[in-house]
Coordinates of C-alpha atoms in Angstrom, one line a residue:
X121 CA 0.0 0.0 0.0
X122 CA 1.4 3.2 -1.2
X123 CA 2.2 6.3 1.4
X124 CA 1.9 10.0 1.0
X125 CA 5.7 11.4 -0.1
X126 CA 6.4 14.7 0.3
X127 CA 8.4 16.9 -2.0
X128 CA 11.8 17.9 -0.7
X129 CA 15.2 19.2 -1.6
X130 CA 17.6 16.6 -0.3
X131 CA 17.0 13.0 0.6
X132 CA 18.6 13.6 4.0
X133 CA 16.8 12.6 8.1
X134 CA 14.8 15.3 8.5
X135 CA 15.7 14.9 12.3
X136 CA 19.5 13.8 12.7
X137 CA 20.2 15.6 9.3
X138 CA 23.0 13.0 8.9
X139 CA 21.8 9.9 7.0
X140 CA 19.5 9.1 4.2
X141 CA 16.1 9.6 4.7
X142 CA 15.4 5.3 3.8
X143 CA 12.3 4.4 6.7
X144 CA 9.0 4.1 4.8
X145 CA 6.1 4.1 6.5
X146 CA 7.0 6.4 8.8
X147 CA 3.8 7.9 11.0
X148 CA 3.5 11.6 11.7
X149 CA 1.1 10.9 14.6
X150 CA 2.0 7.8 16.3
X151 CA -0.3 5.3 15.9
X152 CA -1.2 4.7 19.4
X153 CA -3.2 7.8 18.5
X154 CA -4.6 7.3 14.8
X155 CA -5.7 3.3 15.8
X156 CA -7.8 5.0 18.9
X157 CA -8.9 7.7 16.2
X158 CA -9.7 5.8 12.9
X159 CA -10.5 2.5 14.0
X160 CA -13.6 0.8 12.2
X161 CA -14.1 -1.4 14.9
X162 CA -12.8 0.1 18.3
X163 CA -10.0 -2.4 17.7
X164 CA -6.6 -0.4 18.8
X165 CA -4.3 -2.3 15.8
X166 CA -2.8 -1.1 13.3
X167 CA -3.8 -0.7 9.4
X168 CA -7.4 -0.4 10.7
X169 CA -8.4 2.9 10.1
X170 CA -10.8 4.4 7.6
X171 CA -9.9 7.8 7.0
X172 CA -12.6 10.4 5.6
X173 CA -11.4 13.6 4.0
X174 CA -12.7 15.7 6.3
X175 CA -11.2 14.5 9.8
X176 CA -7.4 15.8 8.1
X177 CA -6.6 19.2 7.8
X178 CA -4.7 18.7 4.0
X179 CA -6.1 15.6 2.8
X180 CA -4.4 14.0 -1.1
X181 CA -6.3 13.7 -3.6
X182 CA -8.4 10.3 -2.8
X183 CA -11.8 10.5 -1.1
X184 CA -11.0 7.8 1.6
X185 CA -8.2 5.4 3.0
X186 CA -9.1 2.1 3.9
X187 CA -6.3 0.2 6.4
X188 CA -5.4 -3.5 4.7
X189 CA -6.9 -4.9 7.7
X190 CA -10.7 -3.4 7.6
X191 CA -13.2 -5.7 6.7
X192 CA -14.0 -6.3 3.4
X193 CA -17.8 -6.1 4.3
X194 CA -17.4 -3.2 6.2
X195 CA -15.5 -1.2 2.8
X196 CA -18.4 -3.3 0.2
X197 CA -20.9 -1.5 2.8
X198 CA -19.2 1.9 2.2
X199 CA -18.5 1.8 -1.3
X200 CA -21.5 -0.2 -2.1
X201 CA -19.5 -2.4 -4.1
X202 CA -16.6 -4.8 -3.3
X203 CA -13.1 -2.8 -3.7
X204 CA -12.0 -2.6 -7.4
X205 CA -8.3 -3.4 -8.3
X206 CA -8.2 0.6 -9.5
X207 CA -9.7 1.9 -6.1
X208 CA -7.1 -0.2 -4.8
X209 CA -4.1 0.9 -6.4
X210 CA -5.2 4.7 -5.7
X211 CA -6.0 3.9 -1.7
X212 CA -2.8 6.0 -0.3
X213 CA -2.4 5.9 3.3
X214 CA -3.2 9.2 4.4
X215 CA -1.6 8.6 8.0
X216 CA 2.6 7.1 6.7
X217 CA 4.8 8.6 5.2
X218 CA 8.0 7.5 2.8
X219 CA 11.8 8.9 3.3
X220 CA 11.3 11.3 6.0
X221 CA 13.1 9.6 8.5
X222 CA 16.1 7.3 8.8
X223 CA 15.9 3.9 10.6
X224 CA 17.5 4.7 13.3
X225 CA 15.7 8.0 14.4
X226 CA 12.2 6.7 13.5
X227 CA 13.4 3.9 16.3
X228 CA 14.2 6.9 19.0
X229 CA 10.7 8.1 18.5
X230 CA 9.6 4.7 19.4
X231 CA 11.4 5.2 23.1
X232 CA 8.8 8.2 23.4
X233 CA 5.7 6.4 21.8
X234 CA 5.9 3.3 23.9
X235 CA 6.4 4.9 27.4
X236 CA 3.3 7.3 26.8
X237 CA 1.5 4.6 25.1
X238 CA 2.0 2.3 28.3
X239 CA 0.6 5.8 29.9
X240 CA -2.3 6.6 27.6
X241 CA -3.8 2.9 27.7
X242 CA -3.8 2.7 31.9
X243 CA -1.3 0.4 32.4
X244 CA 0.8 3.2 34.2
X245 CA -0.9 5.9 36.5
X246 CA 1.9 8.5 35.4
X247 CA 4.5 9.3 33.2
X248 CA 8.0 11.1 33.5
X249 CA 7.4 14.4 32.8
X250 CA 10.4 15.1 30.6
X251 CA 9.1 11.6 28.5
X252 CA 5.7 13.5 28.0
X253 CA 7.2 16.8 27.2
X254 CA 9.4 15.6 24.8
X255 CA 6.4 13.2 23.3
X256 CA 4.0 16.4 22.5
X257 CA 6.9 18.3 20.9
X258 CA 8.1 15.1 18.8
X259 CA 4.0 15.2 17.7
X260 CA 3.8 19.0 16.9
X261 CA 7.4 18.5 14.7
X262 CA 6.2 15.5 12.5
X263 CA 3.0 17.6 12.3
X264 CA 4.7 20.6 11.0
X265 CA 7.2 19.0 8.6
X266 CA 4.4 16.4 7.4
X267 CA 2.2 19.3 6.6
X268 CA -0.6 17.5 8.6
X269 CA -3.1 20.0 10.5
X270 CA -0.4 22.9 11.6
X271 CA 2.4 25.3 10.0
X272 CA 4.7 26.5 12.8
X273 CA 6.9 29.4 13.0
X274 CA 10.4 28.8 10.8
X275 CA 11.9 29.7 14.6
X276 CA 9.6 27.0 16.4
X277 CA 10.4 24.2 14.3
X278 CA 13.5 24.6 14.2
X279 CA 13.9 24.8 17.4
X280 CA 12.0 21.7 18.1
X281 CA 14.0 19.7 16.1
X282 CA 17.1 20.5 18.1
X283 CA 15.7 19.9 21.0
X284 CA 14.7 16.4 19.8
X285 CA 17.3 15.6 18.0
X286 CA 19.6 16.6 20.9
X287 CA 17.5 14.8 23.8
X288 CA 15.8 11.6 22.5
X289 CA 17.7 8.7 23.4
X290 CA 17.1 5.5 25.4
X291 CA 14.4 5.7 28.4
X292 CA 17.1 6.3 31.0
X293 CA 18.9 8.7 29.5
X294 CA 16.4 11.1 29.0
X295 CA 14.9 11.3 32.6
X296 CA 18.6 11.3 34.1
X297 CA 19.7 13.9 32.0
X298 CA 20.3 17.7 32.9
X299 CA 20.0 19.0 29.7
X300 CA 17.6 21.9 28.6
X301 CA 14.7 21.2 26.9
X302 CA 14.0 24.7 26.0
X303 CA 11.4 27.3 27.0
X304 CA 8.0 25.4 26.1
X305 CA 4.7 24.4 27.7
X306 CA 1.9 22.6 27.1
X307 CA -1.6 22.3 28.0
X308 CA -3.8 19.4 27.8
X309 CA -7.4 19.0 27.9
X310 CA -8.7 15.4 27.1
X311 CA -12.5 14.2 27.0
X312 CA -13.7 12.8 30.4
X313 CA -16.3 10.1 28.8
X314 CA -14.3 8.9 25.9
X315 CA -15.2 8.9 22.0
X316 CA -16.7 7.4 19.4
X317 CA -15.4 7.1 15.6
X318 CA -16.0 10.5 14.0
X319 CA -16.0 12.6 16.9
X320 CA -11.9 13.2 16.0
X321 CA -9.5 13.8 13.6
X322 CA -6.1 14.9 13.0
X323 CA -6.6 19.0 13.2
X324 CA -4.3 21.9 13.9
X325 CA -4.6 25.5 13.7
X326 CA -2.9 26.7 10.5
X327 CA -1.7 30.2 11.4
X328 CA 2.0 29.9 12.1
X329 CA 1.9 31.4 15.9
X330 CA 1.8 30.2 19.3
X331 CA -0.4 28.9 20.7
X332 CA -0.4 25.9 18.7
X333 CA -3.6 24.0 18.8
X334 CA -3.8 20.2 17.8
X335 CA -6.8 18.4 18.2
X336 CA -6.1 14.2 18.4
X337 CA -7.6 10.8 19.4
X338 CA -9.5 12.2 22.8
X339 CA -6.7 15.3 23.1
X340 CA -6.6 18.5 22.1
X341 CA -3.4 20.3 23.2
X342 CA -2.6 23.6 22.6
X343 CA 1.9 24.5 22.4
X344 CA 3.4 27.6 23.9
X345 CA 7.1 29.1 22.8
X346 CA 8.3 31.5 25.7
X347 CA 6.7 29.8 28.5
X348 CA 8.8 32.0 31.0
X349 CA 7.1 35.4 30.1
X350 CA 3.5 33.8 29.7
X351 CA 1.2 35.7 31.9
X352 CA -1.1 33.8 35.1
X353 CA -3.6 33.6 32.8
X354 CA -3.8 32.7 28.6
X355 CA -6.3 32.1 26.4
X356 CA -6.5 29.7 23.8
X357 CA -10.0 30.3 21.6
X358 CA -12.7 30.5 24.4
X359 CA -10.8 29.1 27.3
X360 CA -8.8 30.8 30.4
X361 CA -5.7 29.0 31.2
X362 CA -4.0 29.6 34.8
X363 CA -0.1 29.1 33.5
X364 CA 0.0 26.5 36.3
X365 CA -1.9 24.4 34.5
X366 CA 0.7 24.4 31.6
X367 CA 2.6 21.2 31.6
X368 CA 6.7 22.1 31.1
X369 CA 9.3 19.3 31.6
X370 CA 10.0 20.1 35.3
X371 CA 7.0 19.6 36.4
X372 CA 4.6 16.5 37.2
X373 CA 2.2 15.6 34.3
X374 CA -1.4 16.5 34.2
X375 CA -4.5 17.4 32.0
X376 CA -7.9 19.2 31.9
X377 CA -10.6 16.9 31.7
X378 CA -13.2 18.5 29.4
X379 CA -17.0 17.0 28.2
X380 CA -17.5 15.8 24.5
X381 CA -19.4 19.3 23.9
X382 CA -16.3 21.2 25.3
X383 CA -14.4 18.7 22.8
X384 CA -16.4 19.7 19.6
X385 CA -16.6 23.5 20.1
X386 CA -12.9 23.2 20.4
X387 CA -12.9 21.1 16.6
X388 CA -14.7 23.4 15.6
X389 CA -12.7 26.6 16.6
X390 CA -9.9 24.5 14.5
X391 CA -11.8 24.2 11.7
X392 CA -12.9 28.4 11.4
X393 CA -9.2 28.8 12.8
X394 CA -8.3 27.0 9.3
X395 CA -10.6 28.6 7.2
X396 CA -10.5 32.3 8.5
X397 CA -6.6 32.2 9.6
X398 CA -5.0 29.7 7.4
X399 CA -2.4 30.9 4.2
X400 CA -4.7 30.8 1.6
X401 CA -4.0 28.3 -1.0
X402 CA -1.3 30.0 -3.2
X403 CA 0.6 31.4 0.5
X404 CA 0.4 27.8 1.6
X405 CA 1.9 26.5 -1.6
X406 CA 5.2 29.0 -1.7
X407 CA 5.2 28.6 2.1
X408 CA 6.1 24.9 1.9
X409 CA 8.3 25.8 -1.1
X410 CA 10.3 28.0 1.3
X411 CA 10.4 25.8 3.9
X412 CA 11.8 22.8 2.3
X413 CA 14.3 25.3 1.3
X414 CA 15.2 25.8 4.6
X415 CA 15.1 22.4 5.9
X416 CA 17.5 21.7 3.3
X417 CA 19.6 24.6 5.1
X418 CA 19.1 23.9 8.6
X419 CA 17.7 27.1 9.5
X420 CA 15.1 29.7 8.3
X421 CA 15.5 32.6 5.5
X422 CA 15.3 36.0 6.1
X423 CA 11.8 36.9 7.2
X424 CA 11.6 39.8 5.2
X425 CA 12.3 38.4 2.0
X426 CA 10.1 35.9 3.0
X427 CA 7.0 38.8 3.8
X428 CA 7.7 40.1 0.5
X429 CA 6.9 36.8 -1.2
X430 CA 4.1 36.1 0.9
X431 CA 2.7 39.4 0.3
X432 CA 2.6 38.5 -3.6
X433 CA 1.2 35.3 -3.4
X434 CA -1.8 37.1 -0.9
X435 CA -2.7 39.2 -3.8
X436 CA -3.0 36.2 -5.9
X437 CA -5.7 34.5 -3.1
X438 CA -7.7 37.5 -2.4
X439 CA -8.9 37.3 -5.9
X440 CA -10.6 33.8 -5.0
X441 CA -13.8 34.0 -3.7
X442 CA -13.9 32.4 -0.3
X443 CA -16.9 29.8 -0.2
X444 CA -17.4 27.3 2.2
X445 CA -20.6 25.0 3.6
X446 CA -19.6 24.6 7.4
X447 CA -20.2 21.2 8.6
X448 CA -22.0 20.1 5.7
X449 CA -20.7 16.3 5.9
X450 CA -23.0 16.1 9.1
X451 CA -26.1 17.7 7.4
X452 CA -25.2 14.8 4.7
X453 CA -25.3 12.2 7.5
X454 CA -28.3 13.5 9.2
X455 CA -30.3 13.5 5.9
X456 CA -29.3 10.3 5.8
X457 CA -30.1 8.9 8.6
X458 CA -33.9 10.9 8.5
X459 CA -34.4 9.1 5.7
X460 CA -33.4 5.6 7.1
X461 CA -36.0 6.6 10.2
X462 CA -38.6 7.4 8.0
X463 CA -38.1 4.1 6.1
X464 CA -38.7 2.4 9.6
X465 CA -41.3 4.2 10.3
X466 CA -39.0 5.4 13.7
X467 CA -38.8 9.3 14.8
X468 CA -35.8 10.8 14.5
X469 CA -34.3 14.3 15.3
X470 CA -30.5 14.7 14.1
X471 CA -30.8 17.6 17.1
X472 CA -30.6 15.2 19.2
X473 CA -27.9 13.0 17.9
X474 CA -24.8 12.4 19.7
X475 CA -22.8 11.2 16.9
X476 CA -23.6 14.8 14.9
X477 CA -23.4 17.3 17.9
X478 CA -25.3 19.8 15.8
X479 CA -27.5 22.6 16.7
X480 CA -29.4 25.6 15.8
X481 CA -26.8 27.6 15.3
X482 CA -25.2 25.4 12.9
X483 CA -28.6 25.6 11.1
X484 CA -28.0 29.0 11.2
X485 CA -24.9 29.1 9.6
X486 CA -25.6 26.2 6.6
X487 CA -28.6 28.3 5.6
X488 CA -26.2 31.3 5.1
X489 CA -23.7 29.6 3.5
X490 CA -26.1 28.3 0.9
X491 CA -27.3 31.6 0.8
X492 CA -24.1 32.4 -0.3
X493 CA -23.7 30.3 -2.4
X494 CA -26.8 30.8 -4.3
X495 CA -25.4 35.0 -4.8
X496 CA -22.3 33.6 -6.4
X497 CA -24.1 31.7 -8.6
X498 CA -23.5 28.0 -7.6
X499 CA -26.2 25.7 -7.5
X500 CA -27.1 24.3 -4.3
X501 CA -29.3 21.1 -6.0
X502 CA -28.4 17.9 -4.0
X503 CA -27.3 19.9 -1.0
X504 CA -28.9 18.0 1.7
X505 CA -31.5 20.0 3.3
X506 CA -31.5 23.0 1.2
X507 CA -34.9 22.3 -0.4
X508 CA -35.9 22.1 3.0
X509 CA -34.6 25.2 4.9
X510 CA -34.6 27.5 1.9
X511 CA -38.5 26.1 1.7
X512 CA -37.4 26.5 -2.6
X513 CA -39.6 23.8 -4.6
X514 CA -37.5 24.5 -7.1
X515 CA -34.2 22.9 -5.6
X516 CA -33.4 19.7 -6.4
X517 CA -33.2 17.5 -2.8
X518 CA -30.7 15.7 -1.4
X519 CA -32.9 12.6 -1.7
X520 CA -34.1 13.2 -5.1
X521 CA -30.2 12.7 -6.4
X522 CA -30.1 9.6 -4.5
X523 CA -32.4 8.1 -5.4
X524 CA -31.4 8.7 -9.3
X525 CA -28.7 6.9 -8.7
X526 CA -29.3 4.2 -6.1
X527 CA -29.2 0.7 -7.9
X528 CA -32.6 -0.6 -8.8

């Protein structure tokens, strides 16, 4: 099964910098994460994981990744067919990665992975803090240089990477050691009750500034550079966070245990965050052009020759129109469930559904974004609901296209 591959200027480690870049298969999360994330059946193993477009920030160009070990049924039940040879051939794994990392430094991530993994499943009631620390950061790096959910700050990631590449060695090294671990802190808030599949994803804000917000299996975590001068208090979207309760490397490990409403108003912060904040297709391109450059360098380019080439490539995406359906994949999966309850004759209220979290407002905000739309000129036939809130005969439903091409 073919992984994504990145573009990049030399075919060195992007950590040690030293040797080739030969490990395939390399994850950006680790999958102790993805498996509790992507999982068709609960089942915490790998290869899994079906992964929908929407739960990544920067999905490639396929709809869907199927794991080699989800059932056949279950992808026949999606698809509606059995796999086809083609579909196979194009199913990328949208969670490895090729020639990133050498052998031996994807194995020093493994130190980190298996100590918090021993941590995150129970069978330990705590976890050094320097193992943790270095953990998050080693998650927010092969984030950044995977392009997967955030873009850091030229002077963050590079920063990271030194400390990691300096500090990750065996499990008694790294708590022994004296060593600096630089000036970061973390916070953590993780969901009290658990979640289900499709209540996560792997999401980051996209503006390349602390605080850095990741949103992960049950996690979302939010990165700090400077953690000495933070005030008492920070904010990171709606939230007040005493700066005690940011987790640094000299001090014992802890979380914020928040509901699974808490959990999807901070997704969906990330999503707007992405939307509203991000580059802009054409920055985001030259941005990763740039940075590869400076990977390849060891260090970033001068950030005002770097402004002035941003700048340019702003003018180019502020000639786009900006259009966008928020959360319209639930709308397609509430319409579709209403029309399963009306088939068995069962009452049904996708208000009320726990596996959509949806509410007025979102109602609110679909109906203007078809609205918009609709002023642009795009037809909004097919769009589930819209014949329905807009109260337009004249729209084709969501059912109506369906059931055109539903097999007879």
């Amino acid at each position: 099964m073919k992984s994504r591959i990145i573009p990049r200027n030399d075919s060195l480690c992007a950590l040690c910098r030293i040797r080739e870049a030969d490990k395939t298969g390399s994850h950006m999360v680790p999958n102790l994460l993805t498996a509790v994330t992507f999982s068709f059946d609960g089942k915490t193993k790998r290869d899994r994981e079906i992964v929908e477009l929407y739960h990544i920030n920067n999905p490639e160009d396929n709809a869907i990744y199927y794991g080699s070990q989800v059932a056949p049924e279950k992808i026949a039940e999606d698809l509606g067919h059995e796999i086809t040879d083609e579909e196979l051939e194009k199913n990328t794994n949208l969670l490895c990665y090729d020639n990133i990392f050498c052998y031996q430094c994807e194995n020093r991530f493994g130190v980190l992975e298996t100590t918090y993994g021993e941590y995150y499943k129970g069978l330990k009631n705590d976890i050094n803090p320097r193992i943790a620390y270095l953990f998050w950061l080693s998650v927010y790096w092969r984030m950044a240089i995977g392009y997967m959910g955030i873009f850091m700050d030229g002077e963050d990631e590079f920063a990271l990477r030194d400390i990691l590449n300096k500090n990750i060695h065996s499990y008694n090294e790294i708590i022994n050691s004296k060593e600096k671990l630089g000036d970061y802190g973390y916070v953590i808030f993780r969901v009290k009750d658990g979640i289900i599949k499709g209540d996560s994803g792997i999401l980051g804000t996209r503006t390349p500034h602390c605080p850095y917000v990741i949103l992960v299996a049950d996690y979302v975590v939010a990165l700090f550079n400077n953690y000495k001068k933070l005030h008492s208090k920070v904010h990171i979207f709606n939230w007040e966070i005493y700066k005690e309760d940011i987790n640094t490397p000299d001090k014992p490990f802890d979380y914020i245990e928040i509901s699974i409403e808490e959990f999807y108003e901070f997704r969906d912060n990330i999503i707007d965050n992405g939307y509203n904040e991000g580059l802009g297709a054409e920055r985001e391109k030259l941005a990763r052009k740039i940075r590869e450059y400076e990977r390849s360098q060891g260090k970033p380019v001068n950030k005002y020759e770097v402004k002035k080439l941003m700048d340019m490539a702003h003018l180019v995406d502020s000639e786009n129109v900006h259009l966008r359906v928020r959360k319209l994949y639930r709308f397609e999966a509430a319409y579709m469930k209403m029309i399963e309850a009306q088939k068995n004759g069962i009452s049904y209220d996708f208000l009320k559904d726990r596996q959509l979290m949806l509410n007025q407002e979102d109602i609110n905000n679909y109906i203007a974004d078809l609205q918009n739309l609709r002023k642009h000129n795009y037809s909004i036939d097919g769009f589930p609901f819209a014949k329905e809130f807009l109260k337009d005969e004249t729209i084709t439903s969501f059912e109506e296209i369906i059931n055109k091409y539903r097999p007879t």
